[in-house]
Each structure stands twice: as C-alpha cells, then as structure tokens.
Amino acid sequence: MTATFRPYFFFIFLACAAFWNSLTHPFVHDEIVFILQNPNIAHFNDMFQVFFTPSAHVTDANAYYRPMLELLYRVEYSFFRFNPFGWHLFNIILHGINAVLLMRLLQSIGFTRTIAFATAILFVVHPIQTESVACVAGISNILMAFFVFLCLNAYVRNKMGWSVFYLVLGLMTKEQAILALPLFVLIDCYREKKQAVKWGVIAAITVAFLACRQTMTGSHIINDILASPGELRLRILSIAQVALTNVRMLLIPYDLHYYRSTDILSTHWSWWVVVFIVLLVMIRLNLRFIWFGFVFFILALSPVLNIIPLVNEYSLINTMEHFLYVPMAGIMLALVCTIAHFCKKHAEQIFLIVMICFFFITLIQNEYWQSEIVLFERMVVYEPDFARGQYLLAGAYYRNKDYVLANEHFSKAYAIMEGYSQKAVGQKAQDFLKGFKKEILFDWAHSYEGMGYEKLAQIKYEQAIRLDAYDPKLWDNLGVLYVHAGKANDAVAYFEKALEVDPNFTLARRHLEQIK
C-alpha cells in the first residue's frame, strides 16, 4: 500500500466507525421526497436537460438549481435502487474522502502534517456532521464540500483551470459553494500572496452562476435580501447570536437537533458585546492560527448567515446544523492548534479525550435518524414553539397510526400558526400562513378519519375549505368522507364542487363516475 492511499483508507475506515450505526436506517423526511417520490430518478434519457431546468422540487420557499445533485441521485439509484444501505454507505465514504482533501489543503497552506491530520480527524468524527452524513439527503453538503475542497486544493497548487472547473461543479451541487470565493482571498492572505486577477476571475464566475440560477428558478437574490428592510435589520442583528451559538455547538455539542431555528425577534445587541470581547481576546493573544481558523469559519458560514433570507416561518430563521459541514473545519483547526500551543506536554492526551467524546456523541446522535418519530420528537424538545416541527411530528405519528398523539401535535401546530397569523404583517405572509394552516387541517382530518371520527374529520375539512374554497382536493376528500359514511348521494355535490373548482381534477371525476 503506497503512502498516497493510506490517508484515504484511514479516514474512510474512521468515517465508517463513527457512522456505522446509521447504515441500516430507512429513508426519512426529505429523502422520501427527493428519492422515493422523485419521478425522474430512474431516467437517464434527459441527463443534459437537468442543466437547463430548475431542480424537480422547486417551491416558493426553496428555489433550487442543483443539476449535479440531480445527476448523482440518478447514478446512485442505478446502483442501489431503493435500498438505503448503499445510499448511507456512499455518504460515509465520500465524507472520509473529504477529510483527506481537507488535510491536504491545510498542509498546502502551511500547517504541519500533525495539525492537518488531527483537524481532519475531528472533521470526520464530530457529531455536527451527523445531519449531513447519517441523513441520506445530506449528500448535498458532502458533495458540495467535495468539489469545494478539490477547488481550493487545485488553487493553492496553481492549477487555475481545474480550480474553476471544480468551483462550477460545486455551485451546481449546492448554492452554499459560493463560500469558496472568500476562502480564496483568506488563503492567499495567510500565504501573504496577492492574486487580484484570479480573485476577479472567480468572482465573475460566481456572478455568472447567480445570473444562471436566477434564470432557471426565477429567484432574484438581491430582491430577496432587500424585500423587507426591517426584517433585514433583524437578520443582521441576529448574526452575532447565530455565529456564537454555532461555535458553542461545535465545542460543546450537547443539544444537536434537526431544524434548528433562531427567533430574530428575540435576539439582542448583547451578543455583539460578546463578539467584541472575543475579538479583544484574539487580538491580545495575536496567534495567526486562531485568526485563520475563526475567519475561515465566518467566511465559510457567510452564505447562510441570513443576509440572504432563510426563513422557516414567522420570525424564525433557519440555522440548520448541516450548514456547518464545511465551516466547522475552521473551528476544529483553531481548537487543535490551541491545544498544541498551550498544552504542549499533554496535547496528545487532551486531543484523544476530545476525539473520543466527539466520536461517542456522534454514535448517539446517529440514532436520532432511525425514524421520523425519534427525529421529530427530539426536535420539539428544543423547538416546542416551532409550528413546522409540531406538524412534522404529528404526521410521523399519523403514518404510524398513533392517532391520539398525532391529533395532539396537529392541535399544537395549528395553535402556533394561529398565533403567527395574528402577528404577521403583509398579504404575502398571511397567504403563506393560510396555506400552512390549510395543510394542517387537511392532515388532521385524515387522522380523525383513521380513528373513525367522521364528524370531527368533516369539521376539519370544512375549516380548511373556509381558508381556501378553491382547492379541489378538499372538496374531493370531503366527498370521500361521505361515501365512507354510507352517504354516497350526499357525496355527489362535493365531487361536483371539486370539478367546478378545477375541471381537470381527475380524481374527483373518477369518484363521481364510480358513484353514478
């Protein structure tokens, strides 16, 4: 075995050891939509077309242009079909390869092999990575990082053509790959090089990508940023809280959970005081490696620090833990260098303790991805006032036929949404909340149907219709409810109403024909 391949085998083995207990987990949440319900996943006849269309799952809230991710899903399906084991294993292997690329990047920048190796180890075993590695849909972060690390490695080796090539692939995998742009500048500054022409080329390519993305999705980033000046001010104010909370999670990861959110209405300027104190300490220490690590972290995190709005729902901004897949490398580098600098006599022992703690927390964290119920139960422990979280947990209970628990969480989700409706300003926000409440009522009615409570189900359908009388599925489902109750003649009027709302709604037409 050559020395070149030893790091790959070591880090892939380490990744497998840290995430082995996720290999048998089923598809959950986003994976069901992006993989199991993806209508194009088995098709290769339109491979080039994916570069000229938005991703299949574009919504008003999620304007995606990720052709490389779409292609990867199809390639993985051709090998693994719908067996989640293969999909999980691929995530783990690529995660281990990313650690090798990170180690080589740090060595190329000027860090010692020992520092680079230790940082890559923490990159692999840290529990924050669970949301990217144990979750099959987290491949978007892993593949994006793979191309970004290849891009940066090529750049420091003066292979500009390859660097640009990998950057384009990264941008077409996930928009967060734009983080490579400020990292180019940081790396050159650390190496005391000025390469303004190269920076300009990278910036031009990034702008061209954003223009292409706008054409494909119809989403205009600048307009999104400036759409609400008051909200923008609150999002900027929250940056200190989000950044410091992320640093704390990376150093003391005791409360990791899915769908982490930050309430921008409750943030406070005192967080900026803490940032100022931290900066004073860093200035006083005057250690280049600490500065590099923290600046790497902030720059890599900048695309998802909510200058660009990432809104979950009323006043809650999205601060998902998988956003940290690449940025966390900066904090781990600073941690390793700090241990080596201040604890010279016991550095190896301290590092080993840190690594073991992270490793076992990761094994525990993996288990939360074994089912949607377990995943969402943990989420609502930390996000009890998050309506989407309550709704997702209710849906998981419903699919498990735990109707009583499902109804309890449907009720909580709806109550929270009602509270949002009383506070939200603007027609767009009200329309969004109205649509969300309608979906909660629709699924809540299904839960009552599962219990055999037709009258309560009818009430929920009627509530939903009062919110949106132009949704044919509501009228159709109400008609089906009457059929199940033995009132087929009464159901006819509801099927006819569904067709009046949408003459092309074939399901209602089929139901009507069956009755007649």
Short mmCIF file of C-alpha atoms in Angstrom, two decimals:
data_model
loop_
_atom_site.label_atom_id
_atom_site.label_comp_id
_atom_site.label_asym_id
_atom_site.label_seq_id
_atom_site.Cartn_x
_atom_site.Cartn_y
_atom_site.Cartn_z
CA MET A 1 0.00 0.00 0.00
CA THR A 2 1.51 3.32 -1.05
CA ALA A 3 1.70 6.33 1.21
CA THR A 4 -0.69 8.18 -1.13
CA PHE A 5 -3.55 5.80 -0.42
CA ARG A 6 -3.03 5.32 3.31
CA PRO A 7 -4.88 8.51 4.35
CA TYR A 8 -7.88 7.56 2.20
CA PHE A 9 -8.18 4.13 3.79
CA PHE A 10 -7.66 5.51 7.28
CA PHE A 11 -10.26 8.27 7.03
CA ILE A 12 -12.82 6.10 5.24
CA PHE A 13 -12.36 3.49 7.98
CA LEU A 14 -12.73 6.20 10.64
CA ALA A 15 -15.89 7.53 8.98
CA CYS A 16 -17.34 4.03 8.86
CA ALA A 17 -16.54 3.53 12.53
CA ALA A 18 -18.22 6.82 13.50
CA PHE A 19 -21.35 6.33 11.37
CA TRP A 20 -21.77 2.54 11.13
CA ASN A 21 -24.98 2.59 13.17
CA SER A 22 -26.69 4.76 10.54
CA LEU A 23 -26.19 2.22 7.74
CA THR A 24 -29.43 0.34 8.44
CA HIS A 25 -31.62 3.42 8.89
CA PRO A 26 -34.53 3.82 6.44
CA PHE A 27 -35.23 6.85 4.27
CA VAL A 28 -36.77 9.65 6.34
CA HIS A 29 -38.27 13.09 5.69
CA ASP A 30 -36.56 14.86 2.75
CA GLU A 31 -35.19 11.55 1.46
CA ILE A 32 -38.74 10.35 0.83
CA VAL A 33 -39.38 13.39 -1.39
CA PHE A 34 -36.01 13.62 -3.14
CA ILE A 35 -35.50 9.87 -3.65
CA LEU A 36 -38.58 7.68 -3.14
CA GLN A 37 -41.01 10.18 -4.71
CA ASN A 38 -38.62 11.57 -7.33
CA PRO A 39 -40.35 10.91 -10.68
CA ASN A 40 -37.09 11.31 -12.64
CA ILE A 41 -34.75 9.24 -10.52
CA ALA A 42 -34.70 6.25 -12.90
CA HIS A 43 -34.34 8.30 -16.10
CA PHE A 44 -31.08 8.93 -17.95
CA ASN A 45 -32.59 9.99 -21.27
CA ASP A 46 -32.69 13.66 -20.21
CA MET A 47 -29.34 13.89 -18.41
CA PHE A 48 -28.29 17.07 -20.20
CA GLN A 49 -31.70 18.66 -19.71
CA VAL A 50 -31.14 18.90 -15.94
CA PHE A 51 -28.56 21.63 -16.62
CA PHE A 52 -31.20 23.81 -18.26
CA THR A 53 -34.08 23.41 -15.80
CA PRO A 54 -34.54 24.04 -12.06
CA SER A 55 -34.49 21.06 -9.72
CA ALA A 56 -37.65 18.99 -9.59
CA HIS A 57 -38.62 20.18 -6.12
CA VAL A 58 -38.72 23.96 -6.57
CA THR A 59 -41.20 25.83 -4.36
CA ASP A 60 -41.67 29.46 -3.45
CA ALA A 61 -39.55 28.88 -0.35
CA ASN A 62 -36.90 26.67 -2.00
CA ALA A 63 -35.67 27.79 -5.40
CA TYR A 64 -33.13 25.08 -6.25
CA TYR A 65 -30.83 24.80 -9.23
CA ARG A 66 -28.72 21.74 -8.40
CA PRO A 67 -28.12 19.69 -11.56
CA MET A 68 -25.10 17.81 -10.17
CA LEU A 69 -27.19 16.64 -7.22
CA GLU A 70 -29.98 15.54 -9.56
CA LEU A 71 -27.47 13.52 -11.61
CA LEU A 72 -25.93 11.94 -8.53
CA TYR A 73 -29.35 10.77 -7.30
CA ARG A 74 -29.88 9.00 -10.63
CA VAL A 75 -26.45 7.39 -10.58
CA GLU A 76 -26.92 6.19 -7.00
CA TYR A 77 -30.36 4.81 -7.88
CA SER A 78 -28.86 2.83 -10.75
CA PHE A 79 -26.58 1.08 -8.23
CA PHE A 80 -28.66 0.89 -5.05
CA ARG A 81 -32.29 1.20 -6.21
CA PHE A 82 -34.30 1.98 -3.06
CA ASN A 83 -32.03 0.10 -0.64
CA PRO A 84 -30.99 2.80 1.89
CA PHE A 85 -27.87 0.85 2.96
CA GLY A 86 -26.00 1.73 -0.24
CA TRP A 87 -27.04 5.38 -0.08
CA HIS A 88 -25.83 5.66 3.53
CA LEU A 89 -22.55 3.92 2.72
CA PHE A 90 -21.87 6.32 -0.16
CA ASN A 91 -22.36 9.30 2.18
CA ILE A 92 -19.91 7.83 4.67
CA ILE A 93 -17.20 7.02 2.11
CA LEU A 94 -17.36 10.46 0.49
CA HIS A 95 -17.24 12.04 3.96
CA GLY A 96 -13.98 10.18 4.64
CA ILE A 97 -12.54 11.33 1.30
CA ASN A 98 -13.41 14.93 2.16
CA ALA A 99 -11.30 14.61 5.30
CA VAL A 100 -8.28 13.65 3.18
CA LEU A 101 -8.86 16.66 0.91
CA LEU A 102 -9.14 18.94 3.95
CA MET A 103 -5.89 17.56 5.40
CA ARG A 104 -4.03 18.13 2.13
CA LEU A 105 -5.43 21.64 1.83
CA LEU A 106 -4.22 22.61 5.30
CA GLN A 107 -0.78 21.16 4.59
CA SER A 108 -0.58 23.06 1.30
CA ILE A 109 -1.46 26.31 3.07
CA GLY A 110 1.38 25.84 5.54
CA PHE A 111 0.10 23.91 8.55
CA THR A 112 2.12 20.95 9.78
CA ARG A 113 1.10 17.42 8.85
CA THR A 114 0.27 16.70 12.50
CA ILE A 115 -2.07 19.71 12.81
CA ALA A 116 -3.72 18.96 9.46
CA PHE A 117 -4.14 15.28 10.33
CA ALA A 118 -5.66 15.99 13.74
CA THR A 119 -8.05 18.60 12.29
CA ALA A 120 -9.22 16.12 9.64
CA ILE A 121 -9.88 13.52 12.34
CA LEU A 122 -12.17 15.91 14.23
CA PHE A 123 -13.81 16.85 10.93
CA VAL A 124 -14.75 13.19 10.45
CA VAL A 125 -15.97 12.25 13.92
CA HIS A 126 -17.65 15.48 15.06
CA PRO A 127 -21.36 14.97 15.87
CA ILE A 128 -22.36 18.16 13.99
CA GLN A 129 -21.69 16.13 10.82
CA THR A 130 -24.49 13.68 11.63
CA GLU A 131 -27.10 15.84 9.92
CA SER A 132 -25.11 15.57 6.68
CA VAL A 133 -23.74 12.02 6.88
CA ALA A 134 -26.40 9.97 8.70
CA CYS A 135 -29.09 11.72 6.67
CA VAL A 136 -29.06 10.46 3.06
CA ALA A 137 -30.28 13.82 1.75
CA GLY A 138 -27.23 15.36 3.43
CA ILE A 139 -25.24 14.25 0.38
CA SER A 140 -25.87 17.77 -0.97
CA ASN A 141 -23.49 19.13 1.69
CA ILE A 142 -20.95 16.33 1.31
CA LEU A 143 -20.78 16.51 -2.49
CA MET A 144 -20.66 20.32 -2.43
CA ALA A 145 -17.76 20.17 0.05
CA PHE A 146 -16.00 17.55 -2.11
CA PHE A 147 -15.94 19.95 -5.07
CA VAL A 148 -15.04 22.96 -2.90
CA PHE A 149 -12.08 21.14 -1.32
CA LEU A 150 -10.93 19.96 -4.75
CA CYS A 151 -11.28 23.54 -5.99
CA LEU A 152 -9.23 25.01 -3.12
CA ASN A 153 -6.56 22.31 -3.39
CA ALA A 154 -6.19 22.99 -7.11
CA TYR A 155 -5.99 26.73 -6.42
CA VAL A 156 -3.13 26.51 -3.93
CA ARG A 157 -1.27 24.31 -6.43
CA ASN A 158 -1.70 26.99 -9.11
CA LYS A 159 -3.97 24.82 -11.25
CA MET A 160 -6.43 27.59 -12.03
CA GLY A 161 -8.26 25.73 -14.80
CA TRP A 162 -9.06 22.78 -12.56
CA SER A 163 -9.96 25.12 -9.72
CA VAL A 164 -12.55 26.90 -11.86
CA PHE A 165 -13.90 23.56 -13.12
CA TYR A 166 -14.43 22.21 -9.59
CA LEU A 167 -15.95 25.50 -8.43
CA VAL A 168 -18.58 25.35 -11.18
CA LEU A 169 -19.42 21.75 -10.22
CA GLY A 170 -19.71 22.81 -6.57
CA LEU A 171 -22.04 25.68 -7.40
CA MET A 172 -24.21 23.33 -9.46
CA THR A 173 -24.38 20.97 -6.48
CA LYS A 174 -25.45 23.45 -3.80
CA GLU A 175 -25.59 27.22 -3.68
CA GLN A 176 -23.54 27.33 -0.47
CA ALA A 177 -20.44 26.53 -2.58
CA ILE A 178 -20.23 30.28 -3.09
CA LEU A 179 -18.25 30.18 0.19
CA ALA A 180 -15.19 29.27 -1.90
CA LEU A 181 -14.90 32.87 -3.13
CA PRO A 182 -13.94 34.49 0.21
CA LEU A 183 -11.83 31.44 1.13
CA PHE A 184 -9.60 32.04 -1.90
CA VAL A 185 -8.83 35.51 -0.55
CA LEU A 186 -8.28 34.24 3.00
CA ILE A 187 -5.87 31.52 1.87
CA ASP A 188 -3.86 33.97 -0.22
CA CYS A 189 -3.72 36.47 2.65
CA TYR A 190 -2.49 33.74 5.00
CA ARG A 191 0.19 32.79 2.46
CA GLU A 192 0.96 36.53 2.02
CA LYS A 193 0.07 36.47 -1.66
CA LYS A 194 -1.98 38.96 -3.66
CA GLN A 195 -3.69 37.50 -6.71
CA ALA A 196 -6.35 40.06 -7.56
CA VAL A 197 -6.72 38.86 -11.14
CA LYS A 198 -7.53 35.32 -10.01
CA TRP A 199 -9.95 36.66 -7.40
CA GLY A 200 -11.66 38.66 -10.14
CA VAL A 201 -12.00 35.57 -12.35
CA ILE A 202 -13.55 33.59 -9.50
CA ALA A 203 -15.90 36.48 -8.66
CA ALA A 204 -17.00 36.77 -12.32
CA ILE A 205 -17.75 33.04 -12.49
CA THR A 206 -19.76 33.26 -9.28
CA VAL A 207 -21.80 36.20 -10.57
CA ALA A 208 -22.42 34.33 -13.84
CA PHE A 209 -23.69 31.33 -11.86
CA LEU A 210 -26.06 33.51 -9.82
CA ALA A 211 -27.42 35.00 -13.04
CA CYS A 212 -27.92 31.50 -14.46
CA ARG A 213 -29.63 30.39 -11.24
CA GLN A 214 -31.95 33.39 -11.42
CA THR A 215 -32.90 32.47 -14.99
CA MET A 216 -33.58 28.85 -14.06
CA THR A 217 -35.52 29.43 -10.84
CA GLY A 218 -36.89 32.96 -11.13
CA SER A 219 -35.38 33.74 -7.72
CA HIS A 220 -33.52 37.07 -7.51
CA ILE A 221 -31.13 37.08 -4.55
CA ILE A 222 -30.74 40.88 -4.33
CA ASN A 223 -34.50 41.40 -4.38
CA ASP A 224 -34.89 38.71 -1.70
CA ILE A 225 -32.34 40.45 0.51
CA LEU A 226 -33.89 43.91 0.17
CA ALA A 227 -37.54 42.82 0.14
CA SER A 228 -38.11 43.82 3.77
CA PRO A 229 -35.62 46.38 5.21
CA GLY A 230 -36.97 45.93 8.73
CA GLU A 231 -36.55 42.17 8.60
CA LEU A 232 -33.09 42.58 7.07
CA ARG A 233 -32.07 44.72 10.03
CA LEU A 234 -33.26 41.99 12.43
CA ARG A 235 -31.44 39.31 10.47
CA ILE A 236 -28.20 41.31 10.58
CA LEU A 237 -28.65 41.87 14.31
CA SER A 238 -29.00 38.09 14.78
CA ILE A 239 -25.67 37.26 13.07
CA ALA A 240 -23.68 37.50 16.31
CA GLN A 241 -26.09 35.19 18.13
CA VAL A 242 -26.09 32.64 15.31
CA ALA A 243 -22.29 32.65 14.95
CA LEU A 244 -21.61 32.33 18.68
CA THR A 245 -24.26 29.64 19.10
CA ASN A 246 -22.66 27.67 16.28
CA VAL A 247 -19.21 27.98 17.87
CA ARG A 248 -20.62 26.79 21.19
CA MET A 249 -22.31 23.81 19.45
CA LEU A 250 -19.03 22.85 17.82
CA LEU A 251 -17.09 22.98 21.08
CA ILE A 252 -19.84 21.63 23.39
CA PRO A 253 -22.31 19.67 21.21
CA TYR A 254 -24.88 18.60 23.80
CA ASP A 255 -28.14 19.83 22.19
CA LEU A 256 -27.88 18.97 18.50
CA HIS A 257 -31.24 18.57 16.75
CA TYR A 258 -32.91 18.84 13.38
CA TYR A 259 -34.49 22.07 12.08
CA ARG A 260 -32.60 24.36 14.44
CA SER A 261 -34.09 27.87 14.28
CA THR A 262 -33.32 31.32 15.71
CA ASP A 263 -36.04 33.82 16.58
CA ILE A 264 -34.87 37.16 15.16
CA LEU A 265 -37.45 38.99 17.29
CA SER A 266 -35.78 37.79 20.49
CA THR A 267 -32.17 38.47 19.53
CA HIS A 268 -30.33 41.26 21.37
CA TRP A 269 -27.36 43.58 20.85
CA SER A 270 -25.65 41.99 23.88
CA TRP A 271 -24.49 39.18 21.60
CA TRP A 272 -22.38 41.74 19.75
CA VAL A 273 -20.76 42.70 23.07
CA VAL A 274 -19.67 39.08 23.47
CA VAL A 275 -18.29 39.12 19.91
CA PHE A 276 -16.35 42.30 20.75
CA ILE A 277 -14.87 40.66 23.87
CA VAL A 278 -13.87 37.57 21.87
CA LEU A 279 -12.15 39.77 19.29
CA LEU A 280 -10.25 41.63 22.04
CA VAL A 281 -9.01 38.30 23.45
CA MET A 282 -7.92 37.15 19.98
CA ILE A 283 -6.10 40.46 19.40
CA ARG A 284 -4.41 40.12 22.78
CA LEU A 285 -3.25 36.55 22.00
CA ASN A 286 -2.18 37.55 18.47
CA LEU A 287 -1.95 33.97 17.20
CA ARG A 288 -2.24 33.58 13.42
CA PHE A 289 -3.70 30.09 13.54
CA ILE A 290 -6.60 31.21 15.77
CA TRP A 291 -7.32 34.13 13.46
CA PHE A 292 -7.18 31.89 10.39
CA GLY A 293 -9.49 29.27 11.93
CA PHE A 294 -12.15 31.74 13.08
CA VAL A 295 -12.06 33.82 9.90
CA PHE A 296 -12.30 30.58 7.86
CA PHE A 297 -15.36 29.67 9.94
CA ILE A 298 -17.10 33.04 9.48
CA LEU A 299 -16.35 33.31 5.76
CA ALA A 300 -17.44 29.74 5.05
CA LEU A 301 -20.62 30.34 7.04
CA SER A 302 -21.37 33.73 5.48
CA PRO A 303 -23.68 32.47 2.67
CA VAL A 304 -26.08 31.07 5.29
CA LEU A 305 -25.79 33.78 7.96
CA ASN A 306 -29.20 35.08 6.85
CA ILE A 307 -28.16 38.13 4.90
CA ILE A 308 -29.96 36.10 2.25
CA PRO A 309 -33.28 35.27 3.97
CA LEU A 310 -33.61 31.65 5.10
CA VAL A 311 -36.94 31.94 6.87
CA ASN A 312 -38.59 28.87 8.39
CA GLU A 313 -41.76 30.68 9.44
CA TYR A 314 -42.85 33.81 11.28
CA SER A 315 -39.73 35.41 12.92
CA LEU A 316 -37.77 32.12 12.86
CA ILE A 317 -34.69 31.98 10.62
CA ASN A 318 -33.13 28.72 9.52
CA THR A 319 -29.84 27.88 11.27
CA MET A 320 -29.61 24.21 10.31
CA GLU A 321 -26.67 22.25 11.63
CA HIS A 322 -25.77 20.86 8.20
CA PHE A 323 -24.84 24.43 7.19
CA LEU A 324 -21.70 23.84 9.30
CA TYR A 325 -20.34 20.90 7.29
CA VAL A 326 -17.50 22.99 5.77
CA PRO A 327 -17.32 25.96 8.21
CA MET A 328 -16.71 23.70 11.21
CA ALA A 329 -13.26 22.85 9.81
CA GLY A 330 -12.12 26.36 10.82
CA ILE A 331 -13.14 25.94 14.45
CA MET A 332 -11.63 22.44 14.61
CA LEU A 333 -8.37 23.81 13.21
CA ALA A 334 -8.34 26.58 15.82
CA LEU A 335 -9.10 24.03 18.56
CA VAL A 336 -6.32 21.65 17.50
CA CYS A 337 -3.79 24.49 17.19
CA THR A 338 -4.81 25.91 20.59
CA ILE A 339 -4.32 22.52 22.26
CA ALA A 340 -0.93 22.09 20.59
CA HIS A 341 0.17 25.64 21.52
CA PHE A 342 -0.98 25.90 25.14
CA CYS A 343 -0.85 22.26 26.27
CA LYS A 344 2.41 21.06 24.79
CA LYS A 345 3.11 18.42 27.45
CA HIS A 346 -0.36 16.87 27.38
CA ALA A 347 -1.55 17.83 23.89
CA GLU A 348 -1.89 14.25 22.65
CA GLN A 349 -3.89 13.14 25.70
CA ILE A 350 -6.22 16.14 25.54
CA PHE A 351 -6.78 15.67 21.81
CA LEU A 352 -7.53 11.98 22.36
CA ILE A 353 -10.12 12.82 25.02
CA VAL A 354 -11.78 15.38 22.75
CA MET A 355 -11.81 12.96 19.82
CA ILE A 356 -13.31 10.12 21.88
CA CYS A 357 -16.02 12.41 23.29
CA PHE A 358 -16.97 13.61 19.82
CA PHE A 359 -16.90 10.05 18.49
CA PHE A 360 -19.34 8.65 21.06
CA ILE A 361 -21.67 11.66 20.86
CA THR A 362 -21.79 11.05 17.10
CA LEU A 363 -22.81 7.42 17.64
CA ILE A 364 -25.62 8.62 19.93
CA GLN A 365 -26.65 11.39 17.53
CA ASN A 366 -26.86 8.93 14.62
CA GLU A 367 -29.64 7.07 16.40
CA TYR A 368 -31.98 10.06 16.17
CA TRP A 369 -32.13 9.45 12.41
CA GLN A 370 -33.51 5.90 12.77
CA SER A 371 -37.10 7.07 12.26
CA GLU A 372 -39.11 10.25 11.76
CA ILE A 373 -40.80 9.87 15.13
CA VAL A 374 -37.49 9.74 17.01
CA LEU A 375 -36.05 12.57 14.90
CA PHE A 376 -39.00 14.93 15.33
CA GLU A 377 -39.57 14.07 18.99
CA ARG A 378 -36.07 15.33 19.75
CA MET A 379 -36.67 18.39 17.61
CA VAL A 380 -39.78 19.53 19.52
CA VAL A 381 -37.93 19.12 22.82
CA TYR A 382 -35.67 22.00 21.75
CA GLU A 383 -38.11 23.78 19.40
CA PRO A 384 -41.52 23.43 21.16
CA ASP A 385 -42.90 26.64 19.62
CA PHE A 386 -41.90 25.73 16.07
CA ALA A 387 -45.13 25.00 14.18
CA ARG A 388 -43.46 23.07 11.36
CA GLY A 389 -41.77 20.81 13.92
CA GLN A 390 -45.06 20.02 15.66
CA TYR A 391 -46.67 19.39 12.27
CA LEU A 392 -43.90 17.05 11.13
CA LEU A 393 -44.11 15.08 14.38
CA ALA A 394 -47.89 14.85 14.04
CA GLY A 395 -47.50 13.50 10.50
CA ALA A 396 -44.98 10.90 11.71
CA TYR A 397 -47.39 9.73 14.43
CA TYR A 398 -50.24 9.62 11.90
CA ARG A 399 -48.27 7.41 9.49
CA ASN A 400 -47.51 5.14 12.46
CA LYS A 401 -51.28 5.06 13.25
CA ASP A 402 -50.71 6.73 16.64
CA TYR A 403 -53.75 8.92 16.01
CA VAL A 404 -54.17 10.29 19.53
CA LEU A 405 -50.60 11.62 19.62
CA ALA A 406 -50.96 12.84 16.05
CA ASN A 407 -54.05 14.88 16.94
CA GLU A 408 -52.28 16.36 19.95
CA HIS A 409 -49.45 17.70 17.81
CA PHE A 410 -51.72 18.78 14.95
CA SER A 411 -53.53 20.85 17.56
CA LYS A 412 -50.28 22.41 18.80
CA ALA A 413 -49.08 23.16 15.27
CA TYR A 414 -52.38 24.83 14.37
CA ALA A 415 -52.44 26.90 17.56
CA ILE A 416 -48.92 28.18 16.89
CA MET A 417 -49.88 29.04 13.30
CA GLU A 418 -52.93 30.93 14.54
CA GLY A 419 -50.62 32.94 16.78
CA TYR A 420 -48.40 33.71 13.78
CA SER A 421 -51.43 34.91 11.81
CA GLN A 422 -52.27 37.46 14.48
CA LYS A 423 -48.74 38.90 14.41
CA ALA A 424 -47.68 38.64 10.75
CA VAL A 425 -47.86 41.75 8.61
CA GLY A 426 -48.36 41.77 4.84
CA GLN A 427 -50.55 39.82 2.44
CA LYS A 428 -47.74 37.52 1.31
CA ALA A 429 -47.10 36.38 4.88
CA GLN A 430 -50.81 35.93 5.53
CA ASP A 431 -51.26 33.86 2.37
CA PHE A 432 -48.33 31.63 3.35
CA LEU A 433 -49.73 31.08 6.86
CA LYS A 434 -53.22 30.43 5.48
CA GLY A 435 -51.81 27.74 3.18
CA PHE A 436 -49.89 26.15 6.05
CA LYS A 437 -52.99 26.10 8.28
CA LYS A 438 -54.98 24.52 5.47
CA GLU A 439 -52.44 21.68 5.14
CA ILE A 440 -52.50 21.09 8.91
CA LEU A 441 -56.32 20.89 8.90
CA PHE A 442 -56.27 18.57 5.87
CA ASP A 443 -53.92 16.08 7.54
CA TRP A 444 -55.68 16.49 10.88
CA ALA A 445 -58.95 15.46 9.20
CA HIS A 446 -57.20 12.34 7.86
CA SER A 447 -56.13 11.48 11.40
CA TYR A 448 -59.71 11.73 12.65
CA GLU A 449 -60.78 9.53 9.74
CA GLY A 450 -58.22 6.97 10.84
CA MET A 451 -59.85 6.93 14.27
CA GLY A 452 -63.31 6.57 12.73
CA TYR A 453 -64.43 10.03 13.88
CA GLU A 454 -66.13 11.13 10.65
CA LYS A 455 -67.90 14.11 12.20
CA LEU A 456 -64.68 15.61 13.57
CA ALA A 457 -62.96 14.94 10.24
CA GLN A 458 -65.79 16.76 8.46
CA ILE A 459 -65.34 19.78 10.75
CA LYS A 460 -61.63 19.96 9.90
CA TYR A 461 -62.28 19.69 6.16
CA GLU A 462 -64.86 22.48 6.40
CA GLN A 463 -62.41 24.65 8.34
CA ALA A 464 -59.84 24.10 5.60
CA ILE A 465 -62.40 24.98 2.92
CA ARG A 466 -63.15 28.26 4.68
CA LEU A 467 -59.44 29.06 4.32
CA ASP A 468 -59.28 28.05 0.66
CA ALA A 469 -62.51 27.18 -1.17
CA TYR A 470 -60.59 26.83 -4.45
CA ASP A 471 -58.63 23.73 -3.51
CA PRO A 472 -60.35 20.77 -5.25
CA LYS A 473 -58.69 18.14 -3.06
CA LEU A 474 -60.57 19.50 -0.01
CA TRP A 475 -63.97 19.11 -1.67
CA ASP A 476 -62.98 15.70 -3.05
CA ASN A 477 -61.84 14.39 0.32
CA LEU A 478 -64.99 15.66 1.96
CA GLY A 479 -66.97 13.72 -0.65
CA VAL A 480 -64.95 10.56 0.04
CA LEU A 481 -65.69 11.02 3.73
CA TYR A 482 -69.43 10.98 2.98
CA VAL A 483 -69.02 7.86 0.83
CA HIS A 484 -67.29 6.05 3.70
CA ALA A 485 -70.12 7.16 6.00
CA GLY A 486 -72.62 5.48 3.66
CA LYS A 487 -73.95 8.77 2.26
CA ALA A 488 -72.95 8.40 -1.38
CA ASN A 489 -75.79 10.58 -2.66
CA ASP A 490 -74.66 13.47 -0.44
CA ALA A 491 -71.08 13.00 -1.67
CA VAL A 492 -72.03 13.79 -5.27
CA ALA A 493 -72.38 17.51 -4.56
CA TYR A 494 -68.84 17.67 -3.15
CA PHE A 495 -67.29 15.83 -6.12
CA GLU A 496 -69.16 18.16 -8.46
CA LYS A 497 -67.88 21.16 -6.48
CA ALA A 498 -64.31 19.88 -6.83
CA LEU A 499 -64.79 19.68 -10.61
CA GLU A 500 -66.36 23.13 -10.66
CA VAL A 501 -63.24 24.48 -8.96
CA ASP A 502 -60.92 22.51 -11.27
CA PRO A 503 -62.46 20.72 -14.26
CA ASN A 504 -59.17 18.83 -14.76
CA PHE A 505 -59.15 17.30 -11.28
CA THR A 506 -59.38 13.70 -12.48
CA LEU A 507 -59.62 12.12 -9.03
CA ALA A 508 -62.97 13.79 -8.31
CA ARG A 509 -64.22 12.84 -11.80
CA ARG A 510 -63.28 9.22 -11.16
CA HIS A 511 -65.05 9.23 -7.79
CA LEU A 512 -68.16 10.74 -9.37
CA GLU A 513 -68.20 8.13 -12.12
CA GLN A 514 -67.86 5.32 -9.55
CA ILE A 515 -70.92 6.58 -7.69
CA LYS A 516 -73.01 7.04 -10.82
#
